[in-house]
PDB file of C-alpha atoms in Angstrom:
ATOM      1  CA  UNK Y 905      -4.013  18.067  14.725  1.00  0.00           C
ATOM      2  CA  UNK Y 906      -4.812  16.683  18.234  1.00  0.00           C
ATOM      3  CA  UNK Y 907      -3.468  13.531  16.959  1.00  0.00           C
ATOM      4  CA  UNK Y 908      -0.420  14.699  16.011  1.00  0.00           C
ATOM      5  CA  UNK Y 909       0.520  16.352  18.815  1.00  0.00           C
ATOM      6  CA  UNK Y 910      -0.516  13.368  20.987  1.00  0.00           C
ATOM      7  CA  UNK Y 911       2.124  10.807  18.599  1.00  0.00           C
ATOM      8  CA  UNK Y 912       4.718  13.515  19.597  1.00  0.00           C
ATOM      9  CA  UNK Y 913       3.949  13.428  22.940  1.00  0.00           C
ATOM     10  CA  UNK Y 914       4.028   9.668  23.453  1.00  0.00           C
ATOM     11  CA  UNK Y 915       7.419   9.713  21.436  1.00  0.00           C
ATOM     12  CA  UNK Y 916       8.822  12.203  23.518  1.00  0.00           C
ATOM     13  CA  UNK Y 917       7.762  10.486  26.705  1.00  0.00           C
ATOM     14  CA  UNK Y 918       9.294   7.238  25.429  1.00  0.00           C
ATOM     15  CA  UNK Y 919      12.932   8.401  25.718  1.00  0.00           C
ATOM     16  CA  UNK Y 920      14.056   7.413  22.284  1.00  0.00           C
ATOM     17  CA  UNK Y 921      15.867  10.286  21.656  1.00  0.00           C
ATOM     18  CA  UNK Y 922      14.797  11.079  18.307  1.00  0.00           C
ATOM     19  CA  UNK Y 923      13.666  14.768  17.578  1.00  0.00           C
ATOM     20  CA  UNK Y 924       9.808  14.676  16.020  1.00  0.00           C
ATOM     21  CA  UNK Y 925       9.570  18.276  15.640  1.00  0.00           C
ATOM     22  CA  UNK Y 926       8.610  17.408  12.311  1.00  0.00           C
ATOM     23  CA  UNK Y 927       4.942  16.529  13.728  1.00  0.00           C
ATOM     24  CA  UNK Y 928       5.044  19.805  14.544  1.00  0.00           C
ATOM     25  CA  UNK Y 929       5.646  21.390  10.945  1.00  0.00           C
ATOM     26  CA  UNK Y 930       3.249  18.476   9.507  1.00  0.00           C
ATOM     27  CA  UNK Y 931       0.397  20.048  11.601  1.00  0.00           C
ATOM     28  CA  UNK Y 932       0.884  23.808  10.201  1.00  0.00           C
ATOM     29  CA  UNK Y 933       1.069  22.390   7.150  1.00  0.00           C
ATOM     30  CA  UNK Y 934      -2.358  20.753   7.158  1.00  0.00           C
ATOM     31  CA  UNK Y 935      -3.867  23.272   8.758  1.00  0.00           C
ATOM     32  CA  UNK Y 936      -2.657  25.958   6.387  1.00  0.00           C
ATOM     33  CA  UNK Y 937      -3.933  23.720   3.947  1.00  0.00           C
ATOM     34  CA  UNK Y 938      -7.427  23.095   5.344  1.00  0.00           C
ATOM     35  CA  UNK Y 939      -7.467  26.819   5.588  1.00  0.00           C
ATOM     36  CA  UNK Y 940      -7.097  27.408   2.007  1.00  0.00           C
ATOM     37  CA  UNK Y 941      -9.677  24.783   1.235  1.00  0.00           C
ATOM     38  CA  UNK Y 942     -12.057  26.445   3.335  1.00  0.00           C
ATOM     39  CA  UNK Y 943     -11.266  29.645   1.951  1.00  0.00           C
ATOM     40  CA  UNK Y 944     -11.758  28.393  -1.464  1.00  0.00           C
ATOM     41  CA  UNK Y 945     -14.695  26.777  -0.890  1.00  0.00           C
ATOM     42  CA  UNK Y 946     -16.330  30.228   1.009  1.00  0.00           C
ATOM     43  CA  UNK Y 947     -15.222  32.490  -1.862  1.00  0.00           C
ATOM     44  CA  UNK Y 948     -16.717  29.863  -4.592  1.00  0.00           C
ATOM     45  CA  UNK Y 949     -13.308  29.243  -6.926  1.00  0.00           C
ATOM     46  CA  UNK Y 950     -12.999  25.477  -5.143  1.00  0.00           C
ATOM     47  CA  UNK Y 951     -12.841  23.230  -7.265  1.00  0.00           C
ATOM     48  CA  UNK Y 952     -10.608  24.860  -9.549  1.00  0.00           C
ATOM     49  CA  UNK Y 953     -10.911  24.504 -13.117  1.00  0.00           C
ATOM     50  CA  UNK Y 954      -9.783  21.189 -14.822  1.00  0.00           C
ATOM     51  CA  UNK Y 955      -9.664  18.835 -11.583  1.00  0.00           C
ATOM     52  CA  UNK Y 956     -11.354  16.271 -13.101  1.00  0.00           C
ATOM     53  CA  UNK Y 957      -8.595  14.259 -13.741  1.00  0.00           C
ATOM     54  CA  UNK Y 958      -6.993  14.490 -10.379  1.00  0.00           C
ATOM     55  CA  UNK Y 959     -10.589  13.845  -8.683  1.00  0.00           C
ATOM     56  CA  UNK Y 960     -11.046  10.690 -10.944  1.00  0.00           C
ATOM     57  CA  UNK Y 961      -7.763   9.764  -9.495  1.00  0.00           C
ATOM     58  CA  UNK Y 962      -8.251  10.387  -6.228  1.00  0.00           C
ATOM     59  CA  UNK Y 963     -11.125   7.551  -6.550  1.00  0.00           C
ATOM     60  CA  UNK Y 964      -9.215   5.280  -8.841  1.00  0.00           C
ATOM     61  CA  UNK Y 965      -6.724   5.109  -6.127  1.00  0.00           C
ATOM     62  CA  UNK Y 966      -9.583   4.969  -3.252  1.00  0.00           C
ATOM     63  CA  UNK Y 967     -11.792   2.300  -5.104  1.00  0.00           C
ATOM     64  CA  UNK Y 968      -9.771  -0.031  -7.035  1.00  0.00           C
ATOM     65  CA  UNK Y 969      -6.335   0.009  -5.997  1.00  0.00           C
ATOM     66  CA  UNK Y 970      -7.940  -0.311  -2.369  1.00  0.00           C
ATOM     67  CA  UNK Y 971     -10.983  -1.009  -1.773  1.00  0.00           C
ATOM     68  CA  UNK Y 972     -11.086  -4.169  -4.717  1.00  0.00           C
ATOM     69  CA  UNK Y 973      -7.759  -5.180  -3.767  1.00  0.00           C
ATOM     70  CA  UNK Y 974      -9.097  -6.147  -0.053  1.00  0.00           C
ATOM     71  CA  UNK Y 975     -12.347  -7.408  -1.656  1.00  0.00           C
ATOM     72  CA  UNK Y 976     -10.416  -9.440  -4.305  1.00  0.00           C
ATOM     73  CA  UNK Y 977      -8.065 -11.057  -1.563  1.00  0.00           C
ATOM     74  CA  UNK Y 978     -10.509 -11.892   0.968  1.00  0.00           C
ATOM     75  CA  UNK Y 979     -12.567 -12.941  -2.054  1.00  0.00           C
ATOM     76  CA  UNK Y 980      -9.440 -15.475  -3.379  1.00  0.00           C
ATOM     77  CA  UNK Y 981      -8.569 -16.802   0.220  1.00  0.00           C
ATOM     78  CA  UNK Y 982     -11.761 -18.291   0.678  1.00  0.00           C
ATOM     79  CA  UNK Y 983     -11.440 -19.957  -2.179  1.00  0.00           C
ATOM     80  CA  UNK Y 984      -7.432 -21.389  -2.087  1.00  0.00           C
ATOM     81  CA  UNK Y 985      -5.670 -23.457   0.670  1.00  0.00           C
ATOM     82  CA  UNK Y 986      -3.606 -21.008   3.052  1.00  0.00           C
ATOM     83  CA  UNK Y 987      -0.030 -22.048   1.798  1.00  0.00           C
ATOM     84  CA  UNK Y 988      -0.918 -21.071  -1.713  1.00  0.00           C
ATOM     85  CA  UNK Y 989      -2.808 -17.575  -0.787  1.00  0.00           C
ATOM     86  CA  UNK Y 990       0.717 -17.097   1.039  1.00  0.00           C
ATOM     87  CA  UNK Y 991       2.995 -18.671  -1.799  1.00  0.00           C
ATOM     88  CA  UNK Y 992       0.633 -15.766  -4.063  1.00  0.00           C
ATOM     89  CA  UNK Y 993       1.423 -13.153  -2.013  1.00  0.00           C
ATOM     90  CA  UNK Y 994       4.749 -13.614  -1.337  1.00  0.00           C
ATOM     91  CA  UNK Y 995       5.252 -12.635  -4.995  1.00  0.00           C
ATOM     92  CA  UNK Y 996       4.056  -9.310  -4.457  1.00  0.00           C
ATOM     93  CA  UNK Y 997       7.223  -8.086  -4.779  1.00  0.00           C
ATOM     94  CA  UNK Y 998       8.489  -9.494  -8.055  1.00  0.00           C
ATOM     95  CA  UNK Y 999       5.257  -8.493  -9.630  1.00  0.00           C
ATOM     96  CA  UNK Y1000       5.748  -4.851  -8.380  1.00  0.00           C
ATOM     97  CA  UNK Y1001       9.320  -5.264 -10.030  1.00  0.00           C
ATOM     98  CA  UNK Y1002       8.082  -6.638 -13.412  1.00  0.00           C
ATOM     99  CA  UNK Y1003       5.256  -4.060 -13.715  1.00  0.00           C
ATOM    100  CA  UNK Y1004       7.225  -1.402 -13.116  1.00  0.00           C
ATOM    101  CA  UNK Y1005       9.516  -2.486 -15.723  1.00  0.00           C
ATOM    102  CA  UNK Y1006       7.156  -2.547 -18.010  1.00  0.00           C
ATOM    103  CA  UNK Y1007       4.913   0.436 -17.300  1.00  0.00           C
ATOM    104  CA  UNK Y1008       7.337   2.467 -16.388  1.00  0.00           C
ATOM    105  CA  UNK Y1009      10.864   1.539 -17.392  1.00  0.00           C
ATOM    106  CA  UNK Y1010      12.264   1.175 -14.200  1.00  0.00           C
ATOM    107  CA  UNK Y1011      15.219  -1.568 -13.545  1.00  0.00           C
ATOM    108  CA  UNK Y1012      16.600  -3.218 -10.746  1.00  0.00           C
ATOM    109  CA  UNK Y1013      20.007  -2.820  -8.674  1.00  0.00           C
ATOM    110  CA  UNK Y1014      22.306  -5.545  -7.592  1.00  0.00           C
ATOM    111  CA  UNK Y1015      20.033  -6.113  -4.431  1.00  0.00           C
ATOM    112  CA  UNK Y1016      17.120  -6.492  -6.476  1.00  0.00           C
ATOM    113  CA  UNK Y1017      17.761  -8.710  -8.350  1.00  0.00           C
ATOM    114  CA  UNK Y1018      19.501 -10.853  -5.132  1.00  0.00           C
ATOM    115  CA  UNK Y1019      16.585 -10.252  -3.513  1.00  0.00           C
ATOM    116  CA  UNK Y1020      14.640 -11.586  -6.633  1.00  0.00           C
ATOM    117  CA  UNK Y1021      16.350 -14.486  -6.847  1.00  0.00           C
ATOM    118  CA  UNK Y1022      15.910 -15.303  -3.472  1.00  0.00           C
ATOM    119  CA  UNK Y1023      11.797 -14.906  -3.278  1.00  0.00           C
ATOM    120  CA  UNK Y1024      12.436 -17.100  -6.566  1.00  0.00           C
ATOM    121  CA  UNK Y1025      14.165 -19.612  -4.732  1.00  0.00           C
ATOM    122  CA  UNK Y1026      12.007 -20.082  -1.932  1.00  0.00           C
ATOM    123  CA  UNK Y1027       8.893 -19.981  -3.785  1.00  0.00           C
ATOM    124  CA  UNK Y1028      10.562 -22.647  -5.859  1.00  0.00           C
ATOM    125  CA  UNK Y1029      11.392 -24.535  -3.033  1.00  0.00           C
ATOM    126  CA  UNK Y1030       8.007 -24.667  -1.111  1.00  0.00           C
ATOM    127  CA  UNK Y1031       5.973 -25.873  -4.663  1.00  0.00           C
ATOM    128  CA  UNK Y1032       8.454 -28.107  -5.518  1.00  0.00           C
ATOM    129  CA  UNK Y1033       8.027 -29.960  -1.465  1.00  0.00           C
ATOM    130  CA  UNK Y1034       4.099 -29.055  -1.849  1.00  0.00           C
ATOM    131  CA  UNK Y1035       4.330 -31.413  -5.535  1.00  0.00           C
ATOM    132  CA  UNK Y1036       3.633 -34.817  -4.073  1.00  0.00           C
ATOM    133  CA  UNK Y1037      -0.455 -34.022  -4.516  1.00  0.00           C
ATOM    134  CA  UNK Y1038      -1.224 -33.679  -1.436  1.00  0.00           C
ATOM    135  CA  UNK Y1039      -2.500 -30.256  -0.020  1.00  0.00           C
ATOM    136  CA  UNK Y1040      -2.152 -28.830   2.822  1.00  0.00           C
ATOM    137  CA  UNK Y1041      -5.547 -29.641   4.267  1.00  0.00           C
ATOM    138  CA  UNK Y1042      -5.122 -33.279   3.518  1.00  0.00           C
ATOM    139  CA  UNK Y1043      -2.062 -33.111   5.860  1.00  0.00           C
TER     140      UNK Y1043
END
C-alpha cells in the first residue's frame, strides 16, 4: 500500500495533470482483498474447494511462461550472433498473431496485418543484406 501511495505522490508532485485517484481505489481493493484471505485462512475454509486448477495455473504462468522463457533466451543468446537473437525476437509479434489464430481464433484488423507486413518486410530486408555469408562477428 505504501507503494502506492508513494507512485501517487510522485505523480502528483510532477505536475502532469492527470488525476491517479485510481491508486487510491487500487489500494482498498487489495487490502480488502488481503483481508478476506486472511480471514479465510484464520477461519480454515482457504483454499476453497476445487482450486487446483487455478493454483496449477498460477505456477504454469509463474514457471514456464516466465521463469523458462528468461532461462530459454539467455540460454539461446549465448549461443547465436546478436543480429539474429534480435532478427528472432523481433518476430515476437507475428508469432503472438499466428498463435492466437490458431489457439484461439482470433484475426487481425487492417493495422495488423500493415503492421505484419511491415515486421515482414524488414525482417526480409536485414536476412536478405546479412546473405553474403558473412556474420556479423566476422565484420
Amino acid at each position: 500500500m505504501f507503494s502506492l501511495i508513494l507512485v501517487s505522490l510522485l505523480f502528483s508532485l510532477g505536475g502532469t495533470g492527470l488525476d491517479f485517484g485510481f491508486v487510491n481505489g487500487i489500494s482498498s481493493e487489495i487490502t480488502s482483498y488481503a483481508s478476506y484471505v486472511q480471514h479465510e485462512i484464520s477461519s480454515g475454509t482457504f483454499p476453497p474447494a476445487n482450486s487446483g486448477k487455478a493454483f496449477a495455473a498460477i505456477l504454469w504462468t509463474g514457471w514456464v511462461t516466465c521463469a523458462y522463457t528468461i532461462y530459454a533466451q539467455s540460454f539461446g543468446q549465448r549461443r547465436i550472433p546478436p543480429t539474429d537473437a534480435n532478427l528472432i525476437y523481433s518476430m515476437q509479434p507475428l508469432f503472438s498473431a499466428l498463435f492466437a489464430y490458431i489457439l484461439l481464433g482470433e484475426t487481425l484488423g487492417a493495422f495488423g496485418y500493415v503492421g505484419a507486413a511491415l515486421i515482414g518486410s524488414a525482417l526480409t530486408i536485414v536476412a536478405l543484406s546479412q546473405s553474403d555469408g558473412e556474420s556479423e562477428i566476422e565484420r
